[in-house]
Tab-separated table of C-alpha atoms in Angstrom:
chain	number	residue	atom	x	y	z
A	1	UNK	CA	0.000	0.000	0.000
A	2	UNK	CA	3.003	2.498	0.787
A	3	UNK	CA	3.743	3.053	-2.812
A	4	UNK	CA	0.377	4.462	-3.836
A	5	UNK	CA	1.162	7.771	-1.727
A	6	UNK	CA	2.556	9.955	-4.080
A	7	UNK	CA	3.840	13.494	-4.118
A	8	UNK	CA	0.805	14.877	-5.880
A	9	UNK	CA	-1.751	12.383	-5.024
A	10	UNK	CA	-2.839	8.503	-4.477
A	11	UNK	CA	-2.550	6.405	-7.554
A	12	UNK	CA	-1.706	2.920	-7.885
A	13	UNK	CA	-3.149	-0.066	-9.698
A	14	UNK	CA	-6.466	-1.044	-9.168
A	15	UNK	CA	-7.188	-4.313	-6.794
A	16	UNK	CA	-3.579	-5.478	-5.607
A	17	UNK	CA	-2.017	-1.708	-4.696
A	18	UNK	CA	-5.207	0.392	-4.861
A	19	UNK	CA	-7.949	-2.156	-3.386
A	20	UNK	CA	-11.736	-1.041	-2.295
A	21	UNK	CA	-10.605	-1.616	1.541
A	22	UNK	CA	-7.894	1.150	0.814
A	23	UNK	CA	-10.508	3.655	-0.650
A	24	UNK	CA	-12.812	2.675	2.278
A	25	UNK	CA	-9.886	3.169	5.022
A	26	UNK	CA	-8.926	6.806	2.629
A	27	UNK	CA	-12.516	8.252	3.368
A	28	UNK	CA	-12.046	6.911	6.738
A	29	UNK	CA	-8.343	8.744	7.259
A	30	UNK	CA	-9.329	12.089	4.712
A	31	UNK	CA	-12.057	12.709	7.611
A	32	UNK	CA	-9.983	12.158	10.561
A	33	UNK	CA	-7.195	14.226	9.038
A	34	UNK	CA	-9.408	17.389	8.011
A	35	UNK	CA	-12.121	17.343	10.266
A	36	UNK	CA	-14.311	18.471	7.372
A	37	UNK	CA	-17.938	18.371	6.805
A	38	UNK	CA	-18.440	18.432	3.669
A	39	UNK	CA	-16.799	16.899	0.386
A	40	UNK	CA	-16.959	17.086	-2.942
A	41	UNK	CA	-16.072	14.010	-4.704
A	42	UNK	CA	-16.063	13.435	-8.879
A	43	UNK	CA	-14.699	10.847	-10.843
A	44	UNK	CA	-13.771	10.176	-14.496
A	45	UNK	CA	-14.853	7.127	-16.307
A	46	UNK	CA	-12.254	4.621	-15.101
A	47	UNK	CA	-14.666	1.395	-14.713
A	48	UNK	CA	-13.325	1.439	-11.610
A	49	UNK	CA	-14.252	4.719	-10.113
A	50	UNK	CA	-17.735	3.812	-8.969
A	51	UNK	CA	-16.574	0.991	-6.560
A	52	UNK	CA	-13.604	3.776	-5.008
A	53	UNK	CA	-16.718	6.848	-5.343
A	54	UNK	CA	-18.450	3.980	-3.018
A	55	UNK	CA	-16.541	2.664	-0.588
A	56	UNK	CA	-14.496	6.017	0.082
A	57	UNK	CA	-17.881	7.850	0.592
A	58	UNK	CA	-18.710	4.757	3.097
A	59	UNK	CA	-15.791	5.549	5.083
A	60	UNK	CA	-15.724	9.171	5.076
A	61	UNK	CA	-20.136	9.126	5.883
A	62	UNK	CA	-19.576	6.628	8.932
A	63	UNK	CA	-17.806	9.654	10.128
A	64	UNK	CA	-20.258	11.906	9.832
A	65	UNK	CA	-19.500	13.635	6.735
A	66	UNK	CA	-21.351	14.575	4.009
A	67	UNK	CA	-20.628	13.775	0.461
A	68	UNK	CA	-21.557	15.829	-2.637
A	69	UNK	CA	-21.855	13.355	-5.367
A	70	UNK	CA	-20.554	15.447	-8.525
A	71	UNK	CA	-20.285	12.489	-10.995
A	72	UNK	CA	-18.561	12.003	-14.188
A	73	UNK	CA	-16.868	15.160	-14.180
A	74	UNK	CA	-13.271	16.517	-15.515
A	75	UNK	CA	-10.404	17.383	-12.788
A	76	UNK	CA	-11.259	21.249	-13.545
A	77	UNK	CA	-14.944	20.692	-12.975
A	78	UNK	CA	-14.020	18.934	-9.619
A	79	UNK	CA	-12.033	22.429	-8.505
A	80	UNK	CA	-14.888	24.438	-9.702
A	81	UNK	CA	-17.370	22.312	-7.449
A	82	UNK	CA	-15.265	22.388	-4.311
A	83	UNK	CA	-14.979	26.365	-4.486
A	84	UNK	CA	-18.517	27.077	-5.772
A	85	UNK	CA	-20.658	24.529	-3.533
A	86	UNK	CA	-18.575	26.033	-0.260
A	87	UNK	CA	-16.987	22.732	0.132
A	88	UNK	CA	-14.606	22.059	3.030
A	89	UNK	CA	-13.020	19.298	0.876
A	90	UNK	CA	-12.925	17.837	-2.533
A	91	UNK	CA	-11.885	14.479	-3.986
A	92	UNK	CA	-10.973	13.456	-7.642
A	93	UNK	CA	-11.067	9.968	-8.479
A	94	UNK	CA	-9.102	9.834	-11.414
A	95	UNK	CA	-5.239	8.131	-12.809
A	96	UNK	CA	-5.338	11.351	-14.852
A	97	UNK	CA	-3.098	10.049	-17.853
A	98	UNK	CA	-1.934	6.234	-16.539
A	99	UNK	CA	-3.415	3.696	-18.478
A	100	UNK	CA	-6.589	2.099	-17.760
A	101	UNK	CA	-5.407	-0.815	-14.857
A	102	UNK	CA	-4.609	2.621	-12.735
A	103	UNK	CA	-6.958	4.449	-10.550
A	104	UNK	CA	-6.269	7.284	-7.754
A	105	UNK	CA	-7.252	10.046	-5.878
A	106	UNK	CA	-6.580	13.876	-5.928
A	107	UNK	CA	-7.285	15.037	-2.408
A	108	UNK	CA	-8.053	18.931	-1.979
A	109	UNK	CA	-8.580	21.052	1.092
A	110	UNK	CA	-11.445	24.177	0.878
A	111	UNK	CA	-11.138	26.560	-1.929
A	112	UNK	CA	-9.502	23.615	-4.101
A	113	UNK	CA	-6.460	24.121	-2.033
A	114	UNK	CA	-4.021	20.858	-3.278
A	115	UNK	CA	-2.940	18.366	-0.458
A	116	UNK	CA	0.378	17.169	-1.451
A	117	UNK	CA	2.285	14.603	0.152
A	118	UNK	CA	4.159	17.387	2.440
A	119	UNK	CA	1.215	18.768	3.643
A	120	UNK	CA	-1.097	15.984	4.092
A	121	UNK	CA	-0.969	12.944	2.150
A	122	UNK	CA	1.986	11.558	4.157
A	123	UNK	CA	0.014	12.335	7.404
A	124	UNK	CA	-3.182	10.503	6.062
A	125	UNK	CA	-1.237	7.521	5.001
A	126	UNK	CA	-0.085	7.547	8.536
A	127	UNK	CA	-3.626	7.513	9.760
A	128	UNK	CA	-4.229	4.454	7.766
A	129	UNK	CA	-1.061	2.670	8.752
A	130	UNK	CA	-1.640	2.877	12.017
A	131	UNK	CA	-5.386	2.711	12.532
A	132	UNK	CA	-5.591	6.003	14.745
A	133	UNK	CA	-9.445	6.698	12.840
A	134	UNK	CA	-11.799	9.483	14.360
A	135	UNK	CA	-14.572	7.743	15.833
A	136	UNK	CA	-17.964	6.717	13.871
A	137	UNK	CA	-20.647	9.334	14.032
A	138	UNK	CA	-23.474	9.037	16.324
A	139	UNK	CA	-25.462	10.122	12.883
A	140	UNK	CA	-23.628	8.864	9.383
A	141	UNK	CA	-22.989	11.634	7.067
A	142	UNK	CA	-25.577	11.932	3.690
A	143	UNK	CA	-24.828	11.464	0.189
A	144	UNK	CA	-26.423	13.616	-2.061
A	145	UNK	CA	-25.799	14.672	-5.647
A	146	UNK	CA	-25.156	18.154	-7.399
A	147	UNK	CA	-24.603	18.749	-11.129
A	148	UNK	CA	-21.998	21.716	-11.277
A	149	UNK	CA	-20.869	21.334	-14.634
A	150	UNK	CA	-23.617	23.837	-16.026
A	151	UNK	CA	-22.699	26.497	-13.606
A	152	UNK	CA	-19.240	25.771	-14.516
A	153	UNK	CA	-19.679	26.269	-17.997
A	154	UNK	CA	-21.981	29.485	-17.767
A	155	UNK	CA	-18.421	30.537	-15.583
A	156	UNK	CA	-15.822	29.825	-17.954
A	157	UNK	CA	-17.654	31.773	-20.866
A	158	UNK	CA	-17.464	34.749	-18.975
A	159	UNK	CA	-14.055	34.853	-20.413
A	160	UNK	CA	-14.665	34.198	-24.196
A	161	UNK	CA	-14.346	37.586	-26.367
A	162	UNK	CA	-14.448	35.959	-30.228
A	163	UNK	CA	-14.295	38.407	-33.031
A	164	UNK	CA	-14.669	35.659	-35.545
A	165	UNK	CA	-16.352	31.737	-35.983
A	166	UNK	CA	-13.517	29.618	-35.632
A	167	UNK	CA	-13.203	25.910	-36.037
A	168	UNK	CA	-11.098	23.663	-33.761
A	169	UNK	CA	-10.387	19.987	-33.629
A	170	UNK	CA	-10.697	18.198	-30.707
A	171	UNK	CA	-9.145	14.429	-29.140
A	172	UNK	CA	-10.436	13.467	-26.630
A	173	UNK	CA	-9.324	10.461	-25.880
A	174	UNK	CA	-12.130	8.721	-24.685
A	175	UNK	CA	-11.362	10.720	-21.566
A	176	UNK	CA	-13.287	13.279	-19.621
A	177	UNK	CA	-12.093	16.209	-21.999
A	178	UNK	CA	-16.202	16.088	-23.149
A	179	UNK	CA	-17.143	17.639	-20.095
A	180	UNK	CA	-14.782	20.847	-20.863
A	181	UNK	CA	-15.851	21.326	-24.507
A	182	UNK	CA	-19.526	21.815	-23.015
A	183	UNK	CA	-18.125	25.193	-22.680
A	184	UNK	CA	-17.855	25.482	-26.229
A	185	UNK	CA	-21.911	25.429	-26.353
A	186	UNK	CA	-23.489	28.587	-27.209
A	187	UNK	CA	-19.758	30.027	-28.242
A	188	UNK	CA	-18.890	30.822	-32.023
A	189	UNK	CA	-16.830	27.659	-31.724
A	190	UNK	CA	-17.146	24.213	-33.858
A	191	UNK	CA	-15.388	21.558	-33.457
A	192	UNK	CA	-14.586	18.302	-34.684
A	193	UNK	CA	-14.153	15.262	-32.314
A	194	UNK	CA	-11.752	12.219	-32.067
A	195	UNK	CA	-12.185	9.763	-29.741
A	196	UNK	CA	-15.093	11.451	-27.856
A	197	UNK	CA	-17.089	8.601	-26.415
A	198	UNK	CA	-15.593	8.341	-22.888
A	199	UNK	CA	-14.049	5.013	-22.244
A	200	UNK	CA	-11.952	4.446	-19.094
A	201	UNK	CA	-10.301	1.762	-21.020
A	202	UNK	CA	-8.760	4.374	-23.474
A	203	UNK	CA	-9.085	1.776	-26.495
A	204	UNK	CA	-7.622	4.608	-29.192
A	205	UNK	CA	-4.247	5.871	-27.409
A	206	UNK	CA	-2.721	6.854	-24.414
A	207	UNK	CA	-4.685	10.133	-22.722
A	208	UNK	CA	-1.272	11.686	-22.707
A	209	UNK	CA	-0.554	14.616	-24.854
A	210	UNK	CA	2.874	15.267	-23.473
A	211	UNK	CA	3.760	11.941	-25.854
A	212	UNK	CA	3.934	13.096	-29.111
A	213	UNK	CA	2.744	9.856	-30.499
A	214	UNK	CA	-0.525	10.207	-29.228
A	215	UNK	CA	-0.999	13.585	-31.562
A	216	UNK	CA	-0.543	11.552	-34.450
A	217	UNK	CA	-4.352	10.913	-35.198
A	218	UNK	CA	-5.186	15.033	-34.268
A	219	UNK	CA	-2.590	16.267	-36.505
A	220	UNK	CA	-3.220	14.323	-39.657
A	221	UNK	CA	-6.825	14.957	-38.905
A	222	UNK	CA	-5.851	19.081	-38.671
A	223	UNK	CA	-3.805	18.426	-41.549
A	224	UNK	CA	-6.859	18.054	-43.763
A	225	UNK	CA	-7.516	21.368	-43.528
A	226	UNK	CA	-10.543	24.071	-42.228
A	227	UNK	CA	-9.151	23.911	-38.801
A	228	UNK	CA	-7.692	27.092	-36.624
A	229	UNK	CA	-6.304	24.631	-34.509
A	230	UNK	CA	-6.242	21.287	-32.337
A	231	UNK	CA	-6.789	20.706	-28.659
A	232	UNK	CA	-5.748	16.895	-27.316
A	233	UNK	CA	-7.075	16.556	-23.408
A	234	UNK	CA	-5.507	14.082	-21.172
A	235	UNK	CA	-8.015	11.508	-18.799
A	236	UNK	CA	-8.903	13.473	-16.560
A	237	UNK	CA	-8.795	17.046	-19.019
A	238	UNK	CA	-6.571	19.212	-15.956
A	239	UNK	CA	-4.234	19.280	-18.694
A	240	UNK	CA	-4.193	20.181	-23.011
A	241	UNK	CA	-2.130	19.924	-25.978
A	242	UNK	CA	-2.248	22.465	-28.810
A	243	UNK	CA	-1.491	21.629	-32.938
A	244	UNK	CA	-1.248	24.792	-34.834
A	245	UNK	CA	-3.255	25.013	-38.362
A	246	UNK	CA	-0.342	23.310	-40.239
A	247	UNK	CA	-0.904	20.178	-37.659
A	248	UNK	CA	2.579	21.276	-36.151
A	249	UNK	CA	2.914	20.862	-32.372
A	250	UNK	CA	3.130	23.725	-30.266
A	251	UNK	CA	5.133	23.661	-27.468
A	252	UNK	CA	3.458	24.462	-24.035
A	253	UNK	CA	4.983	27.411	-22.840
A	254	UNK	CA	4.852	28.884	-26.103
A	255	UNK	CA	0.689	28.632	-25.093
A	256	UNK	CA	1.777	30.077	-21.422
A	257	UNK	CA	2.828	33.137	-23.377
A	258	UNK	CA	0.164	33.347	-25.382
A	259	UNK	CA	-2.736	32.727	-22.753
A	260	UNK	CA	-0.984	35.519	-20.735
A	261	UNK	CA	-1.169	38.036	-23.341
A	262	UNK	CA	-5.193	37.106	-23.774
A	263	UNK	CA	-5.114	37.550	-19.541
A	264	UNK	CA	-3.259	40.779	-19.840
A	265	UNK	CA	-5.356	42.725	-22.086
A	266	UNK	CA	-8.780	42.489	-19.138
A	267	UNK	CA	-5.628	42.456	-16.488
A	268	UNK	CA	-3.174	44.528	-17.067
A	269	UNK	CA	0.022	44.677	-14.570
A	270	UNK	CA	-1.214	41.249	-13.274
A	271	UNK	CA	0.963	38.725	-11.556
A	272	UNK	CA	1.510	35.575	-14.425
A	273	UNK	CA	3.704	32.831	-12.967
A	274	UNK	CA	5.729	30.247	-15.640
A	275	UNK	CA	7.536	27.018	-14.558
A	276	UNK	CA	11.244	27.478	-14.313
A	277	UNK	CA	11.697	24.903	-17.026
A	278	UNK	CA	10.091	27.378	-19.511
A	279	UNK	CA	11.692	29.588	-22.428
A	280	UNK	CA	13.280	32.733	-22.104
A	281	UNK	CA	10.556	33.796	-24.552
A	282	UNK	CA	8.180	32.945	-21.732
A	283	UNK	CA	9.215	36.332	-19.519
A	284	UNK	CA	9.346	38.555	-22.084
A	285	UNK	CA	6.386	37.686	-23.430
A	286	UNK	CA	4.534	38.641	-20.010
A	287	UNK	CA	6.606	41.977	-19.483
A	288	UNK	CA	5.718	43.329	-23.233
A	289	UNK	CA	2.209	43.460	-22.394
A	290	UNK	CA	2.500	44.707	-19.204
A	291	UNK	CA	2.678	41.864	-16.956
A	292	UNK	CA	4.732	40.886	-14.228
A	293	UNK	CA	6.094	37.096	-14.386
A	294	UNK	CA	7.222	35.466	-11.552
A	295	UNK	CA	8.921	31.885	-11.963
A	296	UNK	CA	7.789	28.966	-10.035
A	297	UNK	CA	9.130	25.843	-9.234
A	298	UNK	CA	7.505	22.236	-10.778
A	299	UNK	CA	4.173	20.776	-9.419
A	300	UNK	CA	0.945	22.029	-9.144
A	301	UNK	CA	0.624	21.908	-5.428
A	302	UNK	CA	3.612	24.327	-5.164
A	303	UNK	CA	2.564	26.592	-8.221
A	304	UNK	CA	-1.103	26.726	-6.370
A	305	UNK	CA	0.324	28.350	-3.375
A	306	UNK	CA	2.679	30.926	-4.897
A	307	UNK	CA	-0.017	32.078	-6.788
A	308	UNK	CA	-1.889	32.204	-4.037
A	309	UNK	CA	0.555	34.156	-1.999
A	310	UNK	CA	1.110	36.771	-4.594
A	311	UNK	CA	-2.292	37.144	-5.969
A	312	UNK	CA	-1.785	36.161	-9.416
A	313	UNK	CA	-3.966	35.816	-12.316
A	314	UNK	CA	-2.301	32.934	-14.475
A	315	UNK	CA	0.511	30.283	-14.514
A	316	UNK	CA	1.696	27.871	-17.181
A	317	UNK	CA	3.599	24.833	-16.777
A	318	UNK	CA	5.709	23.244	-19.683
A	319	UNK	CA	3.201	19.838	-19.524
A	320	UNK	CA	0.130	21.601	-20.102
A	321	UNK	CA	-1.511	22.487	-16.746
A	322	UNK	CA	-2.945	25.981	-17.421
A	323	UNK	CA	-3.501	27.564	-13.804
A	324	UNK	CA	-6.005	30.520	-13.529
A	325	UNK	CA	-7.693	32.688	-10.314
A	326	UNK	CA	-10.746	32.595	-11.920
A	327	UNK	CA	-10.956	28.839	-11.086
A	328	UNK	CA	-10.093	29.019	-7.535
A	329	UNK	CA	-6.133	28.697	-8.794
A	330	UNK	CA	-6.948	25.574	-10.458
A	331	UNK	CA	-6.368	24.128	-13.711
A	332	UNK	CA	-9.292	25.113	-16.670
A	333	UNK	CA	-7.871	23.421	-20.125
A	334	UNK	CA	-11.263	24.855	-21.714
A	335	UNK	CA	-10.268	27.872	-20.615
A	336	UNK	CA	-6.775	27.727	-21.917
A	337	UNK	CA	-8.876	26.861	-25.361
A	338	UNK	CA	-11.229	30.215	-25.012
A	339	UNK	CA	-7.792	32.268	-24.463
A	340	UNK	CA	-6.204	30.579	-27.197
A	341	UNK	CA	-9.747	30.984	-29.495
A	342	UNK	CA	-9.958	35.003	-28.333
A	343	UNK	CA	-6.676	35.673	-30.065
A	344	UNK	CA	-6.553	33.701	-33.132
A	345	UNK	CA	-9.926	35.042	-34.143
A	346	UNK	CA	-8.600	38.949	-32.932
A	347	UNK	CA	-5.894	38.556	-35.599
A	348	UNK	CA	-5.639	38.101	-39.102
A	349	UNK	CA	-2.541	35.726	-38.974
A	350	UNK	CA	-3.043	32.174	-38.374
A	351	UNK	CA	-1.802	30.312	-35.272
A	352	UNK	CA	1.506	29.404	-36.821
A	353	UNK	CA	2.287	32.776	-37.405
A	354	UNK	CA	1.178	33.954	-33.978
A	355	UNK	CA	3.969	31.632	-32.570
A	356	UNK	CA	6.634	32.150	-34.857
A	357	UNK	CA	7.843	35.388	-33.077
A	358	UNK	CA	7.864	33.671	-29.772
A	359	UNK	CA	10.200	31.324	-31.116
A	360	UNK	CA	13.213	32.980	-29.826
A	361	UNK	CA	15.454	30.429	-28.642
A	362	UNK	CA	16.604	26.948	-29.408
A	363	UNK	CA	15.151	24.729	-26.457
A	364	UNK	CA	16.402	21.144	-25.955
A	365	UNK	CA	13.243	19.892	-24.154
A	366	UNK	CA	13.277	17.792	-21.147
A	367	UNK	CA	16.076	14.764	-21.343
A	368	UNK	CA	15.747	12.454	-18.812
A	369	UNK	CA	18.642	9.627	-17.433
A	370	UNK	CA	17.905	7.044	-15.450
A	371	UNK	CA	19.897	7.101	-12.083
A	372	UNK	CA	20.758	4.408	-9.812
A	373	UNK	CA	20.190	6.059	-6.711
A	374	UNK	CA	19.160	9.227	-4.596
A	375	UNK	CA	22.899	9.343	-3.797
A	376	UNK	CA	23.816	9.356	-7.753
A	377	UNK	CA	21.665	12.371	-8.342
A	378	UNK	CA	22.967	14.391	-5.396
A	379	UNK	CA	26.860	13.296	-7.055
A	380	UNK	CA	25.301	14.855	-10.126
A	381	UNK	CA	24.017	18.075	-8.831
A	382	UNK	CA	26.960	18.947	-6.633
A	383	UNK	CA	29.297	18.261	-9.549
A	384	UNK	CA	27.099	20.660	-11.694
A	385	UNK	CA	26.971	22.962	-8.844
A	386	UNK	CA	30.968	23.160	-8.684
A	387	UNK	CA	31.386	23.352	-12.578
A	388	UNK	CA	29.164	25.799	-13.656
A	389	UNK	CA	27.261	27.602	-10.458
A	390	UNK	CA	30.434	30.333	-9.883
A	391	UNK	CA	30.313	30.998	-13.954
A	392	UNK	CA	26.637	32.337	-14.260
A	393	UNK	CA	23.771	32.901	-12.076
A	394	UNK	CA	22.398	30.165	-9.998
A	395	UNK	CA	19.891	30.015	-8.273
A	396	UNK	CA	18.156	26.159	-6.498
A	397	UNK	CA	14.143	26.854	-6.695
A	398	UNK	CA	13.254	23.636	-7.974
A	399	UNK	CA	17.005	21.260	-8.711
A	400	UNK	CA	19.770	23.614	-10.214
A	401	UNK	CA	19.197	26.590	-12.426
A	402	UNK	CA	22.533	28.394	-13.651
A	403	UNK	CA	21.634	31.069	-16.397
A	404	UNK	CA	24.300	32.597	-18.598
A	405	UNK	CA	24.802	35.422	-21.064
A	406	UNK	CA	23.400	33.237	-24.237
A	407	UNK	CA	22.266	30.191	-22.428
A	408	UNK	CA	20.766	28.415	-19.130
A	409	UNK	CA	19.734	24.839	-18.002
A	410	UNK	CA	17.864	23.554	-15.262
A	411	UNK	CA	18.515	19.749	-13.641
A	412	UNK	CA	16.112	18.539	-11.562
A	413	UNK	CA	15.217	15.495	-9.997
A	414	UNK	CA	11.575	13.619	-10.650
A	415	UNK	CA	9.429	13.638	-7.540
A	416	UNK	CA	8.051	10.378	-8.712
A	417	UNK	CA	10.705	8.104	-10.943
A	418	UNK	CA	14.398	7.122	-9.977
A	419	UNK	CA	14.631	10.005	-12.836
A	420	UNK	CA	16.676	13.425	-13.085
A	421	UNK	CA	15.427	15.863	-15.910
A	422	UNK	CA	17.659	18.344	-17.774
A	423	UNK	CA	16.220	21.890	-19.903
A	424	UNK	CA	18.203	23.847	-21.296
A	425	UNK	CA	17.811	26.829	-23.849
A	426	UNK	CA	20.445	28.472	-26.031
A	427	UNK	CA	20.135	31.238	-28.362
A	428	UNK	CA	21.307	29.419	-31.274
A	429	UNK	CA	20.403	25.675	-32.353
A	430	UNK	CA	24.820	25.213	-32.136
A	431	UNK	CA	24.969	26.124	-28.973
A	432	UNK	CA	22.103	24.392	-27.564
A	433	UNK	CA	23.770	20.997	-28.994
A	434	UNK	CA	26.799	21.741	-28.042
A	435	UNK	CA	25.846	22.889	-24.140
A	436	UNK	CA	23.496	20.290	-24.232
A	437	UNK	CA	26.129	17.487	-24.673
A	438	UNK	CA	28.212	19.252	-21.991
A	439	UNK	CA	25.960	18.772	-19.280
A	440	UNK	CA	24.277	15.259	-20.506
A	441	UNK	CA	28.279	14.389	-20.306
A	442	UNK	CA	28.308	15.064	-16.221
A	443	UNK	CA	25.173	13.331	-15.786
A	444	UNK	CA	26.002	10.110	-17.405
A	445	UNK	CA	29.497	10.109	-16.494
C-alpha cells in the first residue's frame, strides 16, 4: 500500500495496490485528518471509479461527513465544485493520464487548495497505517448529488471575447475532456471530435498529450484542412495539448505566453507565474504586455500556493496544466482553449504565425537519465553545482538553475521516478547541442 502515496496524489493499480478496503480506510483517514464536513467528490470514467466513489464515501459518511456526489466530471470541474458549492473538501477519483489498470485520488482542502504529500498525504497515510481513525458518528454523514458542470460552464464563458467563428479539432481520448468542450456550447466555436465517447479503457491511445505519439491521429486529422487549430485533453482534461493550423505541435509554454497576453489585455500589470523549465521567450512575453512574471518551481501543489501568496492571475507549466484565479487557482484546459480561441480570431494571422515570433530560442526539451540512486543524483548536482554555479547565475528553486549570457539549463530530480530531468535553452540551435552534450556528459558520467 506504501507506494500508492505519491507526491501529488494517491494512484496505484487497481485491486492489488489500490484495493476497495484502501478507498474505504482513505474516506475513513481524509475525515480524521481534516475534520471536514463536507466533500466534494467526482470521478472520471475509469470502470473502476464507482466501486472507489463507493466505498471512500462509506468511510468518510460513517464519520459523519457529508458527500456531494458530482459524478462524471473533468479534474477542472471537480475544482470548480469544491470552491462554488462552499466545500470544506474535494476528492478526484481519477489516474489522470496512466493507463486504464490505474486508478487514484486527488485530495483537496477548501477553496480547491491541493494536499500534497508534504502537507497531508503523508500524514493521512499515517492515519491508515496505524489505525488512529476518528470515531464513527453518532449520525452517518448523507450522500447527495449536485450537477456543477452547467454552472461551470456558464463561468468559464465569462471569459470568451471571439471576433470571428472559428473551427477547432478536438481528441479526446475517450477521456473526460467532453465535459470541458460543453463550454464550447453557445460560443462561435465548432469543433470536430476524435475519440469522444468516454471510455476508461482508453481503447484509441494513451490520454497523454505530453507523448507526441498520441498527436498523431489530431494532426493528420488538422492536416486536412478548415481547422484554426487542435486541442488533445488528457483523462482526466486538468491538462491540453495544442497543434497549430499546419498540424505542427506547439510547445506548451509557447501557449503560457500566449494565454498571458489574452489575460493581460482584461488584467493589465497582473501577476503571471511560468515554470522554471520554460523559455526565455516565456518572460518577455509577459513583461511586453504589461505583466509581471514570476517563476515557479515544478508541481501544481507548489505553483497553487505561490499564486496564491502573490495574488496572481495565471501560470503555465511546460506539460500543459494551465492555472487561472478565476478557477479558484486551479487548472481550466477549456479555458486555456477560449484564451487561445480570443486571439486567433482577434488577428488576421493564423496560429503558426502567432507563434513564430515567440520562437526565440533553441530549447532542448526535457532529457531524462535514469539514475541508480538518490545518492547518484545528489553526485550529479553537486558536480554541476561546482562546474558551472560560480560561472553564471544560480539560483536552487526547484534542482539547479545556472543562467548565462546566451544560455541556461535547469537539472532537476523527478518527484516520482528514480529520474533526473535536464532543460536547457540556447540562443542558437549550435549552442544548444553543443551545451546540451556538456551537461548530458556530467550526468552520465
Amino acid at each position: 500500500m506504501a507506494g500508492i502515496f505519491k507526491a501529488y496524489d494517491i494512484r496505484g493499480i487497481y485491486g492489488t495496490e489500490l484495493t476497495e478496503e484502501v478507498a474505504y480506510d482513505l474516506g475513513r483517514a481524509f475525515v480524521t485528518f481534516l475534520g471536514c464536513k463536507k466533500i466534494a467528490v467526482g470521478y472520471d470514467i475509469r470502470p473502476t471509479s464507482i466501486p472507489l466513489f463507493e466505498n471512500f464515501a462509506k468511510g468518510a459518511t460513517e464519520l459523519g461527513a457529508n458527500i456531494i456526489d458530482l459524478g462524471l466530471v473533468s479534474t477542472p470541474v471537480s475544482y470548480f465544485g469544491n470552491g462554488s458549492l462552499g466545500c470544506d473538501a474535494s476528492v478526484m477519483i481519477t489516474a489522470s493520464h496512466n493507463p486504464k489498470e490505474y486508478n487514484g485520488f486527488k485530495l483537496c482542502r477548501a477553496n480547491a487548495v491541493p494536499i500534497s504529500g508534504a502537507t497531508g498525504i503523508a500524514d493521512i497515510e499515517k492515519i491508515i497505517r496505524d489505525g488512529t481513525y476518528a470515531p464513527k458518528a453518532e449520525k452517518p454523514g448523507t450522500i447527495s448529488v449536485a450537477n456543477v458542470i452547467p454552472a461551470y460552464c456558464d463561468f468559464i464563458r465569462k471569459n470568451a471575447d471571439i471576433a470571428r467563428p472559428l473551427r477547432i479539432c478536438c481528441d479526446f481520448a475517450n477521456g473526460m475532456g467532453t465535459t470541458e468542450a460543453k463550454v464550447f456550447e453557445g460560443l462561435p466555436i465548432t469543433y470536430s471530435a476524435l475519440f469522444a465517447e468516454p471510455d476508461g479503457t482508453f481503447p484509441n491511445h494513451e490520454a497523454n498529450p505530453l507523448k507526441h505519439e498520441t498527436l498523431d491521429a489530431i494532426r493528420a486529422e488538422v492536416r486536412k484542412g478548415g481547422y484554426d487549430f487542435g486541442v488533445a485533453f488528457d483523462g482526466d482534461a486538468d491538462r491540453a495539448g495544442f497543434i497549430d493550423e499546419k498540424g505542427e505541435i506547439i510547445p506548451m509554454d509557447m501557449i503560457t505566453a500566449l494565454v498571458a497576453e489574452d489575460m493581460l489585455r482584461s488584467h493589465p500589470g497582473s501577476t503571471i507565474f511560468y515554470d522554471l523549465r520554460s523559455s526565455w521567450a516565456v518572460k518577455e512575453v509577459i513583461e511586453e504586455h504589461g505583466g509581471k512574471p514570476m517563476m515557479s518551481r515544478v508541481g501544481h501543489a507548489f505553483i497553487k500556493q505561490q499564486m496564491r501568496e502573490n495574488d496572481a492571475l495565471f501560470a503555465g507549466e511546460l506539460s500543459g496544466h494551465y492555472y487561472f484565479k478565476a478557477n479558484f487557482t486551479a487548472e481550466s484546459s477549456s479555458l486555456a482553449v477560449l484564451c487561445l480561441a480570443n486571439i486567433v480570431s482577434r488577428s488576421d494571422k493564423p496560429l503558426s504565425e502567432l507563434i513564430a515570433p515567440i520562437r526565440r530560442y533553441f530549447a532542448s526539451g526535457e532529457i531524462n537519465t535514469k539514475l541508480a540512486s538518490k545518492e547518484d543524483a545528489d553526485r550529479v548536482l553537486a558536480s554541476l553545482k561546482e562546474t558551472y554555479g560560480s560561472k553564471g547565475k544560480m539560483f536552487e528553486l526547484d534542482g539547479l538553475s545556472v543562467e548565462f549570457a546566451d544560455w541556461w539549463f535547469n537539472v532537476r530530480c523527478s518527484n516520482t521516478e528514480p529520474l533526473i530531468r535536464l532543460n536547457l535553452e540556447a540562443k542558437t540551435e549550435k549552442d544548444m547541442v553543443t551545451h546540451r552534450d556538456e551537461i548530458l556528459s556530467v550526468i552520465r558520467s
